[in-house]
Coordinates of C-alpha atoms and ligand atoms in Angstrom, one line a residue:
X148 CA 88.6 100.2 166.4
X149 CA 89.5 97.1 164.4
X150 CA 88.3 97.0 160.9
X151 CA 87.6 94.9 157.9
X152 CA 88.5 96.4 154.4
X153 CA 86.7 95.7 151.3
X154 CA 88.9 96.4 147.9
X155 CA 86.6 96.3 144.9
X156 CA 87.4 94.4 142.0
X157 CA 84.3 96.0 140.1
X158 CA 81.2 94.1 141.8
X159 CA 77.6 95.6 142.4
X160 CA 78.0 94.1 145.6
X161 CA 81.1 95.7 146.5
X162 CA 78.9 98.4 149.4
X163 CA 76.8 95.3 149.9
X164 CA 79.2 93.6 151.4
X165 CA 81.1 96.0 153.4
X166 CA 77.4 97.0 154.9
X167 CA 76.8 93.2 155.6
X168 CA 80.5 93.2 158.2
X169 CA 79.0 96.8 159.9
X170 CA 75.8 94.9 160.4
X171 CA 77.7 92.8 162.2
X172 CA 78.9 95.3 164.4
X173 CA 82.4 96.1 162.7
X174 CA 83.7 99.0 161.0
X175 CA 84.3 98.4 157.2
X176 CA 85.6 100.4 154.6
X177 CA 86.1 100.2 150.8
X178 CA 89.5 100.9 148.8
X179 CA 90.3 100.5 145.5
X180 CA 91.7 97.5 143.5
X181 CA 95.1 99.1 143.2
X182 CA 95.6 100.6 146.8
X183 CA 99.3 100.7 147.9
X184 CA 100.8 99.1 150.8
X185 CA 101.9 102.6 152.3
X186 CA 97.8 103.1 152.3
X187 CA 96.8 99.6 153.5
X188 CA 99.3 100.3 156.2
X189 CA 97.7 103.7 157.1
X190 CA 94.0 101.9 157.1
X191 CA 95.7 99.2 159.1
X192 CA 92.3 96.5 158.6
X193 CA 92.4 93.3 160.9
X194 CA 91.0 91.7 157.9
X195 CA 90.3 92.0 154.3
X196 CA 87.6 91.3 151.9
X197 CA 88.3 90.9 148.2
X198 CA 85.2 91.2 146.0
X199 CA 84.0 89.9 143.5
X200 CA 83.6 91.5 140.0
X201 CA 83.1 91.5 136.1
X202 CA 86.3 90.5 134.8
X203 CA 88.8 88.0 134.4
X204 CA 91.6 87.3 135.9
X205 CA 93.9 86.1 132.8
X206 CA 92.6 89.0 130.8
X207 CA 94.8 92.6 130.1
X208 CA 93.7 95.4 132.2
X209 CA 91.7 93.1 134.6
X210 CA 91.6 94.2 138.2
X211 CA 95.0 93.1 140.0
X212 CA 96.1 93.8 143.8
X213 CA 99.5 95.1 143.9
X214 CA 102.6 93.2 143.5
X215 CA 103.6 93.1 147.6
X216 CA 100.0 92.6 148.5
X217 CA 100.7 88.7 149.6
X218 CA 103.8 89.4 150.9
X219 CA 102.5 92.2 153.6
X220 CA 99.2 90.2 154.2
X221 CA 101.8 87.6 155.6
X222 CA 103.8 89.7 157.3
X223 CA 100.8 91.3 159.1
X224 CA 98.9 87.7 159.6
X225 CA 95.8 90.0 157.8
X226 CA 93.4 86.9 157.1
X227 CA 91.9 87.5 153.5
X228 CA 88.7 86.1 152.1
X229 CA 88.0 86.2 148.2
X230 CA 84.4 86.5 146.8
X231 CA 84.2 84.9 143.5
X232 CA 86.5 87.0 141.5
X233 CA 88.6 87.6 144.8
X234 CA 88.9 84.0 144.8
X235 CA 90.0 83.3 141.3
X236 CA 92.3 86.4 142.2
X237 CA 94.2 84.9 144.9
X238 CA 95.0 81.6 143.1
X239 CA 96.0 83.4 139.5
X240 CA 98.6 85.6 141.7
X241 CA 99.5 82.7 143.8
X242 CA 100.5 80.8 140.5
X243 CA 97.8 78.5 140.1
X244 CA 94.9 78.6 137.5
X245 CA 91.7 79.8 136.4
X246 CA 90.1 78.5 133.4
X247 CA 86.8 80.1 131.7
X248 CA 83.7 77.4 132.2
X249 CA 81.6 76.3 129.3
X250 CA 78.7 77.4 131.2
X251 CA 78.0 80.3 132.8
X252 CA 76.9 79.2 136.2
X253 CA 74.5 81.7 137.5
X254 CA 71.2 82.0 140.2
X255 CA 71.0 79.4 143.2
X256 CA 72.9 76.4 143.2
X257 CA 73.3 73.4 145.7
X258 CA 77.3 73.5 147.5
X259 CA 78.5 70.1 149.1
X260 CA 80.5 71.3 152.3
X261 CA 83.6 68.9 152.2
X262 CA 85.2 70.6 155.2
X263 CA 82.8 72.6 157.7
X264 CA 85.9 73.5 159.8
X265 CA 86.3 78.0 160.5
X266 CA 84.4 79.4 157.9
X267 CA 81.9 77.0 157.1
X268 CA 81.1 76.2 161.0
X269 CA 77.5 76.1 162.1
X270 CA 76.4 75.1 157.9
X271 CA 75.4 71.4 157.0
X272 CA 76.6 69.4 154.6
X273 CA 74.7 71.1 151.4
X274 CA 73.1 74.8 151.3
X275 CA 71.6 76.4 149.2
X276 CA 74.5 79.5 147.4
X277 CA 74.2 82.3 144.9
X278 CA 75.9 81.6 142.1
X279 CA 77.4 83.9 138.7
X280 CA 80.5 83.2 137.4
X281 CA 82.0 82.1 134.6
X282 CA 85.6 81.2 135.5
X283 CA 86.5 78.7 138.0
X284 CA 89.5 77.0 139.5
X285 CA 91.7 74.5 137.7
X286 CA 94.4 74.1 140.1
X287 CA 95.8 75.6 142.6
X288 CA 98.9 76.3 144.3
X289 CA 100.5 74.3 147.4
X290 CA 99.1 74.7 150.7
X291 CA 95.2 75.4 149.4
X292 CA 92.5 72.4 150.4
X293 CA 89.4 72.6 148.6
X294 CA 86.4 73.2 151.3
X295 CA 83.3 72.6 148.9
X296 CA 82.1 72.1 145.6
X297 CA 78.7 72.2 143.6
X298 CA 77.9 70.0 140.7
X299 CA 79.6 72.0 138.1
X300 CA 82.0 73.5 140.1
X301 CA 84.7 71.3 142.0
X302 CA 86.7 73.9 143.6
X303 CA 84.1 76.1 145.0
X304 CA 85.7 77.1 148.1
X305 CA 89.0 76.9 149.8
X306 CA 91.1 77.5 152.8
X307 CA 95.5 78.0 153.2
X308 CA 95.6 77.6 156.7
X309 CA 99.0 78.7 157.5
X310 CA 98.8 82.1 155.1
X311 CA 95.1 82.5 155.9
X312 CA 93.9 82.7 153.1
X313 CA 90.4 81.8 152.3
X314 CA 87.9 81.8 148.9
X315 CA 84.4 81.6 148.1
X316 CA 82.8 81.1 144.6
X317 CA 79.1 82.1 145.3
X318 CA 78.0 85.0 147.1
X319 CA 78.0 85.0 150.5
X320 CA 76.7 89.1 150.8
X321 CA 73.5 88.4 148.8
X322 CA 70.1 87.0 150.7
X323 CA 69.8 84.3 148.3
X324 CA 72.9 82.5 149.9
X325 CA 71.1 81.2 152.7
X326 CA 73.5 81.0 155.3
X327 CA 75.8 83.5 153.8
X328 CA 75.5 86.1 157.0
X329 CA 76.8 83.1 159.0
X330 CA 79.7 82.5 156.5
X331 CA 81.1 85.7 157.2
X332 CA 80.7 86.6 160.5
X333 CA 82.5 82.9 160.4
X334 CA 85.4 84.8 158.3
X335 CA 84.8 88.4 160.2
X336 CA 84.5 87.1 164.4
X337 CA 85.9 83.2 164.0
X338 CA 89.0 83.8 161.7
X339 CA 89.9 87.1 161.8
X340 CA 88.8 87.7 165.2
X341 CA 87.7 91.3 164.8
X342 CA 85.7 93.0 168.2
X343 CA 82.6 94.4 167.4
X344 CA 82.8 97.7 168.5
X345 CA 81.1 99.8 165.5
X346 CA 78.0 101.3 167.6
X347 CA 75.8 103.6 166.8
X348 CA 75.3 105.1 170.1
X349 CA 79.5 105.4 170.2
X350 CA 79.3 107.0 167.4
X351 CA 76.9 109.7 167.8
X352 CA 78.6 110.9 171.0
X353 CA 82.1 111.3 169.4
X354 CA 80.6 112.8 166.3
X355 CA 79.2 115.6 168.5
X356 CA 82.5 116.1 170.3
X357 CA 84.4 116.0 166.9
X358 CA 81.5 118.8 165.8
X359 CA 81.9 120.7 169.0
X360 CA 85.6 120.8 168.7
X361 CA 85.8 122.0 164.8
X362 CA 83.7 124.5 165.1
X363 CA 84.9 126.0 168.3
X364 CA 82.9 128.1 170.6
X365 CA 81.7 130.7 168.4
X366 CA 81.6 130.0 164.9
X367 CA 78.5 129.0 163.1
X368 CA 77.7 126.7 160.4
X369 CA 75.3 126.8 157.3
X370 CA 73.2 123.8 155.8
X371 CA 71.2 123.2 153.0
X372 CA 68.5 121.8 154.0
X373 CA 66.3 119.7 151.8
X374 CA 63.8 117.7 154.3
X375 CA 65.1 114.8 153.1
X376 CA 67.0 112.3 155.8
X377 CA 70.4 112.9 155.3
X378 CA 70.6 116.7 155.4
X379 CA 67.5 116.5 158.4
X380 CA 70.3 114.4 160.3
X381 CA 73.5 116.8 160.0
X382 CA 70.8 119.4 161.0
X383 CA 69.8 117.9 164.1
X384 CA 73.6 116.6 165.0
X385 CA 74.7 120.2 164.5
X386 CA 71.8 121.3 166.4
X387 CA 72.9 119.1 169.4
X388 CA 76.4 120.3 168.7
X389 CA 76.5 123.9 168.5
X390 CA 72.5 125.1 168.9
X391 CA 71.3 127.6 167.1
X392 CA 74.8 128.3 165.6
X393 CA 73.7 126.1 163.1
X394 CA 72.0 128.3 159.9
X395 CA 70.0 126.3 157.8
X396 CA 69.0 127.2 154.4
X397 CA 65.6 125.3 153.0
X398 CA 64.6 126.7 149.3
X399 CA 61.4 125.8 148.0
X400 CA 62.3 125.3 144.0
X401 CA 58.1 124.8 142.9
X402 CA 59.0 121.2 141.9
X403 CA 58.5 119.8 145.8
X404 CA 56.1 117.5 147.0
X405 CA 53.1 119.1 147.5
X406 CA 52.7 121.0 151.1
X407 CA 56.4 119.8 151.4
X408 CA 57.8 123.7 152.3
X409 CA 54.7 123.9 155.1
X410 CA 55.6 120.1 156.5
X411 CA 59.5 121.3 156.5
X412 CA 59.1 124.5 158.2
X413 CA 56.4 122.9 160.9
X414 CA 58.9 120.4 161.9
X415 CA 61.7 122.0 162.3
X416 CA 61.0 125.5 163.2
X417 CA 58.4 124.6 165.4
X418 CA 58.6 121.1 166.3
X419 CA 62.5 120.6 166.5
X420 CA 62.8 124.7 167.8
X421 CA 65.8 125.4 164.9
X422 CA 65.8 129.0 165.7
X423 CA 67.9 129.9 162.7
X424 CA 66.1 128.1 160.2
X425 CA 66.0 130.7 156.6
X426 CA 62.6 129.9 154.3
X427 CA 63.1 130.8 150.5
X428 CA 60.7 131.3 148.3
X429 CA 62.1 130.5 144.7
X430 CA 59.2 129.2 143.6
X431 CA 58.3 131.5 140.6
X432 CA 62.4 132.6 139.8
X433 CA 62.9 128.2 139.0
X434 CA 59.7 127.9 136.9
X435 CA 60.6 131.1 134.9
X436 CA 63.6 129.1 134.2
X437 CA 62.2 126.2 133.8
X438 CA 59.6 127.6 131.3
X439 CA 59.7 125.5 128.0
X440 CA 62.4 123.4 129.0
X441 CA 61.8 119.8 127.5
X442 CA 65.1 117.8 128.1
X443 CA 65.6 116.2 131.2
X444 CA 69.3 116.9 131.9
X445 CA 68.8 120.4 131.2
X446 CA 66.0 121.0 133.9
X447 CA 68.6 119.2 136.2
X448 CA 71.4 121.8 135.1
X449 CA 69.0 124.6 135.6
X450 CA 67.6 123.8 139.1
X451 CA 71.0 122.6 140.0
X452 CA 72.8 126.4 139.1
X453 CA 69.7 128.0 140.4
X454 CA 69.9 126.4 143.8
X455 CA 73.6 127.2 144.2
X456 CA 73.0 130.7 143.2
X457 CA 70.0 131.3 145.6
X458 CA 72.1 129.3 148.1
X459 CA 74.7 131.7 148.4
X460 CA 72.7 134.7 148.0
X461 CA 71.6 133.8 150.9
X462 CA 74.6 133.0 152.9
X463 CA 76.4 136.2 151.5
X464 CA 73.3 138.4 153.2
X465 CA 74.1 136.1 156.7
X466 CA 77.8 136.3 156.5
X467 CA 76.9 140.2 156.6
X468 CA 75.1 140.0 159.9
X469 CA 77.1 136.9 161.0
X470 CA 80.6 137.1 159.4
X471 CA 81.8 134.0 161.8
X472 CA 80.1 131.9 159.8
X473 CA 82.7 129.4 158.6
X474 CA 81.6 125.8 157.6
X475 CA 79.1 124.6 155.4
X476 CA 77.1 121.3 156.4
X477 CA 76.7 118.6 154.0
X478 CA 75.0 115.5 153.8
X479 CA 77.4 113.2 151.9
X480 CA 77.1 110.0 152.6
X481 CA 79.2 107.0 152.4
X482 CA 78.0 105.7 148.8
X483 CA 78.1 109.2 147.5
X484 CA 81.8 109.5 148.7
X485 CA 83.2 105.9 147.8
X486 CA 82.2 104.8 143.8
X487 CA 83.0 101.3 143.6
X488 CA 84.2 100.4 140.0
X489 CA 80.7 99.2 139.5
X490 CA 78.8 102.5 140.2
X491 CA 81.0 104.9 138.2
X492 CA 81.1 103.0 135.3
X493 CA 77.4 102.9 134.9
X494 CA 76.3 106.0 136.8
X495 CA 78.0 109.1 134.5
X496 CA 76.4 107.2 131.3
X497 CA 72.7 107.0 132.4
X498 CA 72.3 110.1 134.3
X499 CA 73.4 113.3 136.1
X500 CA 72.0 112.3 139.4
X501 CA 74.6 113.2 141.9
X502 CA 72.9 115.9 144.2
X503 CA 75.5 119.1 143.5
X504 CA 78.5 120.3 145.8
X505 CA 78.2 123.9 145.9
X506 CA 81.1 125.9 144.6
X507 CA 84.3 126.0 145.9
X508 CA 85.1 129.8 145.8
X509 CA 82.6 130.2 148.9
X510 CA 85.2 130.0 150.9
X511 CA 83.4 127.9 153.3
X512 CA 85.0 125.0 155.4
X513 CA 83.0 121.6 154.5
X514 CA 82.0 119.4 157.2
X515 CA 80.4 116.0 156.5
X516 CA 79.5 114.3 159.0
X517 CA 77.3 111.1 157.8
X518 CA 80.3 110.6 155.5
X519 CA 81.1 107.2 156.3
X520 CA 77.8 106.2 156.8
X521 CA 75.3 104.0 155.1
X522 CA 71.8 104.6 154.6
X523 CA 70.2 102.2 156.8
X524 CA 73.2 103.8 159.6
X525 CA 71.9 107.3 159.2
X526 CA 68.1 106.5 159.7
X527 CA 68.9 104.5 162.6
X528 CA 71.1 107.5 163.8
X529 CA 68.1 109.9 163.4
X530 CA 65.7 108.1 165.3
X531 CA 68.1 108.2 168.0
X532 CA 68.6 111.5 167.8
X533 CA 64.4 112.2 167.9
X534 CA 64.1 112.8 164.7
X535 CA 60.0 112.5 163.5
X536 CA 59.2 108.9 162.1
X537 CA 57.9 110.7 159.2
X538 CA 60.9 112.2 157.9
X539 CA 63.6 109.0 158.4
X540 CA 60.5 106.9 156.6
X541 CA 60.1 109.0 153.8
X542 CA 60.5 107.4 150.7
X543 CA 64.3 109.0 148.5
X544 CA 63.0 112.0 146.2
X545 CA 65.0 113.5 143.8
X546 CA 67.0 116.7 143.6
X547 CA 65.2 117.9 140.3
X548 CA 62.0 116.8 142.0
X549 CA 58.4 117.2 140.4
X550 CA 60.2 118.5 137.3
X551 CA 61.9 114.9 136.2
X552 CA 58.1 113.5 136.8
X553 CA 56.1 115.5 134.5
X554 CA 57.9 114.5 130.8
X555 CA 58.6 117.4 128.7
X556 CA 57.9 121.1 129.6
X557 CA 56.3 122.1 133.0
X558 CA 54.1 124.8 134.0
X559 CA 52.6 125.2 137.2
X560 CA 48.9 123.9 135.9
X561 CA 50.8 120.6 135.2
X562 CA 52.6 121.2 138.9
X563 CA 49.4 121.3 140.2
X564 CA 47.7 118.4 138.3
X565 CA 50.6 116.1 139.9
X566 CA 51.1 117.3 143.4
X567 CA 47.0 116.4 143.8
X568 CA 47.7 113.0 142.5
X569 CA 50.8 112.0 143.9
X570 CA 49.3 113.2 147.7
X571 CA 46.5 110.4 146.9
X572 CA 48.5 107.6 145.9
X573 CA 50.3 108.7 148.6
X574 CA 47.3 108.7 151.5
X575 CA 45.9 105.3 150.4
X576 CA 49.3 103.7 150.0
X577 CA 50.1 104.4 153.8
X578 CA 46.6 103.6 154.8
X579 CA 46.9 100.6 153.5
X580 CA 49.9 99.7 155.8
X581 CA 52.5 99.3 152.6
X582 CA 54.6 102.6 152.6
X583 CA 57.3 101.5 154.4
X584 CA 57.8 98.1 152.6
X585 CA 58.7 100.1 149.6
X586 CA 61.3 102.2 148.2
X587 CA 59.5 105.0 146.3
X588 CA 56.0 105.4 145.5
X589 CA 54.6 108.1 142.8
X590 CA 52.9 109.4 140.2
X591 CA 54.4 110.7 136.7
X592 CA 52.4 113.4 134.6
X593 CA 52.4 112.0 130.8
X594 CA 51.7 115.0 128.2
X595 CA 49.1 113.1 126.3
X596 CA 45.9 113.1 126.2
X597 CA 43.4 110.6 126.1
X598 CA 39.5 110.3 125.7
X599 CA 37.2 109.2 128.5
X600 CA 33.4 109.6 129.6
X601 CA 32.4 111.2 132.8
X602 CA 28.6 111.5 133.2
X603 CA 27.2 112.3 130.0
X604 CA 30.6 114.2 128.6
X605 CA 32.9 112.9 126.9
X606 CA 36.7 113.9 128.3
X607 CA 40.3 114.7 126.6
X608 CA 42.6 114.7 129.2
X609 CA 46.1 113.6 130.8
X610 CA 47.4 110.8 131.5
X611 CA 48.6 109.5 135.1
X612 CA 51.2 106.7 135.3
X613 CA 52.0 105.1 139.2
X614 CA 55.3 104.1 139.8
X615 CA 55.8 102.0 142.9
X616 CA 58.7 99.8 143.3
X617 CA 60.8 97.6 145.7
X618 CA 64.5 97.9 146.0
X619 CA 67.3 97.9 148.6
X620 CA 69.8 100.5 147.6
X621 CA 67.8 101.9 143.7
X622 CA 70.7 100.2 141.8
X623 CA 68.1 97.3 140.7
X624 CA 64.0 97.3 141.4
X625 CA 61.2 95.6 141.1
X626 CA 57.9 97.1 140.5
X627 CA 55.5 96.4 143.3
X628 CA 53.0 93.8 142.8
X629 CA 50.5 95.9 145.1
X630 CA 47.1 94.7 145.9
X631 CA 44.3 95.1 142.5
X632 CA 41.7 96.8 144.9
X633 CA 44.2 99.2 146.4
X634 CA 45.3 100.2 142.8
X635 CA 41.6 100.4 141.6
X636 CA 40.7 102.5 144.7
X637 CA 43.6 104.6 143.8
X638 CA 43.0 105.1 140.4
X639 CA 39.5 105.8 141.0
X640 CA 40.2 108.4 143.6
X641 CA 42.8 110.3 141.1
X642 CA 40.5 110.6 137.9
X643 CA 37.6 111.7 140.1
X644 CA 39.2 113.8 142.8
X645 CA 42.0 115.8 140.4
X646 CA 40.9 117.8 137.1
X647 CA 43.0 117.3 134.5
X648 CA 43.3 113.5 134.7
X649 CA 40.7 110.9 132.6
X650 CA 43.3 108.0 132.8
X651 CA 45.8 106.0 135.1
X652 CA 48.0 103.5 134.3
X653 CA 50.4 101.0 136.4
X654 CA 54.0 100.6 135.5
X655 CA 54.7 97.4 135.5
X656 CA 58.9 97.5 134.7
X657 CA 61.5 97.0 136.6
X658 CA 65.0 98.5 136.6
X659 CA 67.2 97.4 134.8
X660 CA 66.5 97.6 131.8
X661 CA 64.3 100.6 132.7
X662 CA 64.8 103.3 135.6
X663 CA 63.0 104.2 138.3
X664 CA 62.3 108.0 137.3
X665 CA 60.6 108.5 133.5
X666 CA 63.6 111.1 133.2
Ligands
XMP177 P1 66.8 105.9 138.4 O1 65.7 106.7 137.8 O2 68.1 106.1 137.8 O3 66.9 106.4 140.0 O4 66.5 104.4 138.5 C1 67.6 105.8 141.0 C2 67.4 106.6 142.3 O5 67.9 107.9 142.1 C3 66.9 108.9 142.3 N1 67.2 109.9 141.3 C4 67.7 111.1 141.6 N2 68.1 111.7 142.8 N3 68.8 113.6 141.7 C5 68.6 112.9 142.8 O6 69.0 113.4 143.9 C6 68.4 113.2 140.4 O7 68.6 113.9 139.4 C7 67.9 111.9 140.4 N4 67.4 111.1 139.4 C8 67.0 109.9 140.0 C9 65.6 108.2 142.0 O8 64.5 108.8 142.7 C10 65.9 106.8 142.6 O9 65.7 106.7 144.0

C-alpha cells in the first residue's frame, strides 16, 4: 500500500496532518525528526511530509533530518513537501538561508499565487492561508523558484522541480487555510502520485484475518472493557474474530457515569450476545480507597493500581478454568502510540492522563488492534461493524472518571449529588439536538457552599459548575456558546430536581490556558 510519511519537527499539527493524507484515502504514518535511512528504507513512503514546528532552524539542538536524508530522497525520487518549519528546513540544509522576521506573522493572511503549476492547481490567484511563523526565507539555493508570496512574506512557497522538492509557509493541514485540503491532495495524488487504497472496509477484513490467525484455533483472549469506543471496538473485532473466545473484563470503580455498569452490561451481554462478558463489582473496595483523598494525581494513582489489581484477579481465577488464555486486548490507538515532539513535551508536565498498560509480569501476549488508527478511523470502523450509535457518539470520559469531577475528597453522597446532575445536563443537551456537535459535556461537584431561597427556606448548599466545550482532538477547546434558554432550563432542572445543589454556574474558559477537567 503506498504511503505518505509525516516526520515531526515538534508541531501541534504534526497527527493533524498525517490524518488530513488518510482522509484522503492514503496510509500515513508519523516518524521522528531523526529517523535513519536504514528505517526510512524499511517504511519505504512514496512521499514525505516535513512538519512544521517551534524552533529554528539556525538555532543548537533544533530539529534536523539526518545528514543523507537529501541524498536518498534523490536517489528514491521520494517527492518531499515542507510545512513551514519543513520548509525553512529544506533550504537551511540545502545551503540557503533563513533569517528571523521582525514580526511575528501569525492568523490568516492573503498569499499571491505566482505560479499555480502541481501544487497550487485548481487555487486562484490569492487565497486566503494560515499563517504563524517567525522565520522566513532570505535566499535560497539553485534550482528553487519561488511559487507565492504574502505581503510580508516574499518567499512563501516554492518548488525544485528536478529534486522534487516543494515548501509551504502557512498551513495547509489547518481549516483556516481555505483551500489547504486541495493543496495537498495536489502534493499527495498530483506530485507524488500515491493510490488511494487506505479503506476502511479493507481494513477491517484483514484485521480479522490477522486476529484469526494470532490467536489460532483455540486460544482465547481477555479485554478490559471500559464502554468507551475504543475498547467497545477491539471487543466487537475479537468478537467477530474468535466468538466467544474473547473474555472481557468490565469493572465498575463507583466513579462511572451514572447507570453506566446497567447500560454496559445491557448492550453487550444482551444486545451484542458477548457470552463471556465478566461484571465486577468494585464499587465499595475503590471508594474505601478513595476515602479522604484530596489530590487529584493521587486518586488517579489509586484507581489506576486498583484496576490492575482487580483486573488480574480476575484473569488469574479464568486462567484457572481457561488456562489457554494467552493475549490480552487493548485499545491503543494511534495518538496514544506515536507522541509527536509536541504532545510529550506538554503532556508529562500537566497531567498523568495516559489510561494505564497493565503489568508486564502477566505473562499475557498484547494485541492492539486499532493501533494505527485515529479516532475519527475507529468510530467509523464501529459503525461498520454494528456497533450501537450510542456508544461510538459518546462523548471521551476519563479513566479516573466522576472522581477528577468532584474537587477534593469524595464520598458516595457527593457521587450521588453528581451522577443526578450530570444525567440532566445530559437529557436536555441531547434533546436539544447539540450532543453530537460537541466534545464533552458535564457537570463538576464544587465543595462549597452557597446560600439560596427555596420557598420560604433559606438554603446552604453545593455548588454545580457545567462544562461543555468544542474541540477536535482535546489538545485546544473552546467552551460552547450554548443556547441562554437551554442553559436556564438546565440549570433550573438541576437545583430543583437534585438535593444537594442551590447553585449552577457556566464555565466559560477555554483550554489553553485552562483544561478541560477541574483536576
Ligand atoms: P484536559 O483536562 O487535560 O483533558 O484538558 C483533555 C482530555 O483528556 C481527558 N482526560 C483524561 N482521560 N484519564 C483519561 O483517560 C485521565 O486521567 C484524564 N484526564 C483528562 C479529558 O476528559 C479530555 O477529553
Amino acid at each position: 500500500m503506498d504511503k505518505i510519511c509525516v516526520i515531526d519537527m515538534g508541531s501541534q499539527y504534526t497527527h493533524l496532518i498525517a490524518r488530513r493524507i488518510r482522509e484522503l484515502g492514503i496510509y500515513s504514518e508519523i516518524l521522528p525528526y531523526d529517523v535513519s535511512i536504514g528505517e526510512l528504507k524499511r517504511v519505504d513512503p512514496k512521499g514525505i511530509i516535513l512538519s512544521g514546528g517551534p524552533s529554528s532552524v539556525y538555532e543548537e539542538d533544533s530539529p534536523q533530518l539526518t545528514k543523507n536524508f537529501f541524498n536518498f530522497v534523490k536517489e528514491e525520487k521520494i517527492p518531499v513537501l515542507g510545512i513551514c518549519y519543513g520548509l525553512h528546513l529544506i533550504i537551511h540544509q540545502l545551503g540557503g538561508k533563513i533569517k528571523p522576521f521582525n514580526r511575528k506573522e501569525y492568523g490568516k493572511t492573503e498569499l499571491e499565487i505566482l505560479n499555480p503549476k502541481k501544487l497550487f492547481e485548481f487555487l486562484d490567484k490569492r487565497e486566503i492561508v494560515w499563517m504563524s511563523h517567525g522565520d522566513q526565507v532570505e535566499s535560497m539555493p539553485d534550482g528553487f523558484e519561488v511559487l507565492a508570496r504574502t505581503i510580508t512574506c516574499p518567499i512563501a512557497a516554492y518548488a525544485n522541480e528536478s529534486l522534487n522538492l516543494f515548501g509551504v509557509q502557512f498551513h495547509p493541514e489547518v481549516i483556516h487555510t481555505q483551500k489547504g485540503i486541495t493543496i495537498l491532495k495536489n502534493f499527495v495524488l498530483n506530485i507524488v502520485k500515491a493510490k488511494k487504497e487506505w479503506k476502511l472496509e479493507n481494513w477491517i477484513e484483514s484485521t480479522i484475518e490477522e486476529i484469526r490467525s494470532e490467536i489460532g484455533p483455540t486460544e482465547r483472549v481477555i479485554l478490559g472493557l471500559s464502554g468507551g469506543v475504543d475498547s467497545s471496538v477491539v471487543a466487537i473485532l475479537l468478537q467477530k474474530a474468535i466468538g466467544k473466545r474473547v473474555h472481557s473484563i468490565f469493572v465498575n470503580n463507583g466513579v462511572l457515569r451514572k447507570n453506566e455498569e446497567i447500560e454496559v452490561q445491557e448492550t453487550f451481554k444482551h444486545e451484542l450476545k458477548f457470552e463471556n462478558f465478566h461484571y465486577i463489582d468494585a464499587e465499595d473496595l475503590f471508594l474505601e480507597r478513595l476515602k479522604d483523598i484530596e489530590d487529584p494525581e493521587e486518586k488517579r494513582r489509586i484507581i489506576g493500581h486498583t484496576f490492575i489489581e482487580v483486573f488480574e484477579k480476575k484473569t488469574i481465577e479464568l486462567e484457572e478454568t481457561h488456562p489457554d488464555i494467552k493475549f490480552l486486548a487493548q485499545g491503543t490507538i494511534y495518538p496514544d502510540r506515536v507522541e509527536t515532539s509536541a504532545t510529550s513535551k506538554t503532556s508529562v508536565k500537566i497531567k498523568s492522563h495516559h489510561n494505564l498498560t497493565l503489568p508486564d509480569n502477566m505473562k499475557l501476549k498484547i494485541i492492539e488492534p486499532l493501533k494505527d488508527l485515529y479516532k475519527d478511523e475507529v468510530r467509523k470502523i464501529g459503525l461498520k461493524l454494528g456497533l450501537p450509535k450510542g456508544i461510538i457518539k459518546r462523548h471521551p470520559f476519563p479513566g479516573p472518571g466522576l472522581a477528577v469531577r468532584i474537587i477534593g475528597a469524595i464520598d458516595k453522597s457527593k457521587l450521588t449529588i453528581l451522577k443526578d446532575a450530570d444525567e440532566i445536563l445530559i437529557e436536555e443537551i441531547k434533546k436539544a439536538g447539540v450532543y453530537d456537535a460537541l466534545w464533552q459535556a458535564f457537570c463538576v461537584f464544587l465543595p462549597l457552599k452557597t446560600v439560596g431561597i427555596m420557598g420560604d427556606f433559606r438554603t446552604y448548599e453545593y455548588i454545580c459548575a457545567i462544562r461543555v466545550v468544542e474541540s477536535l482532538d482535546a489538545m485546544t477547546a473552546n467552551f460552547a456558546k450554548l443556547d441562554w434558554e437551554l442553559l436556564e432550563k438546565i440549570g433550573t432542572r438541576i437545583i430543583n430536581e437534585v438535593k444537594g445543589i442551590n447553585r449552577v454556574v457556566y464555565d466559560i474558559s477555554n483550554k489553553p490556558p485552562s483544561t478541560i477537567e477541574y483536576e
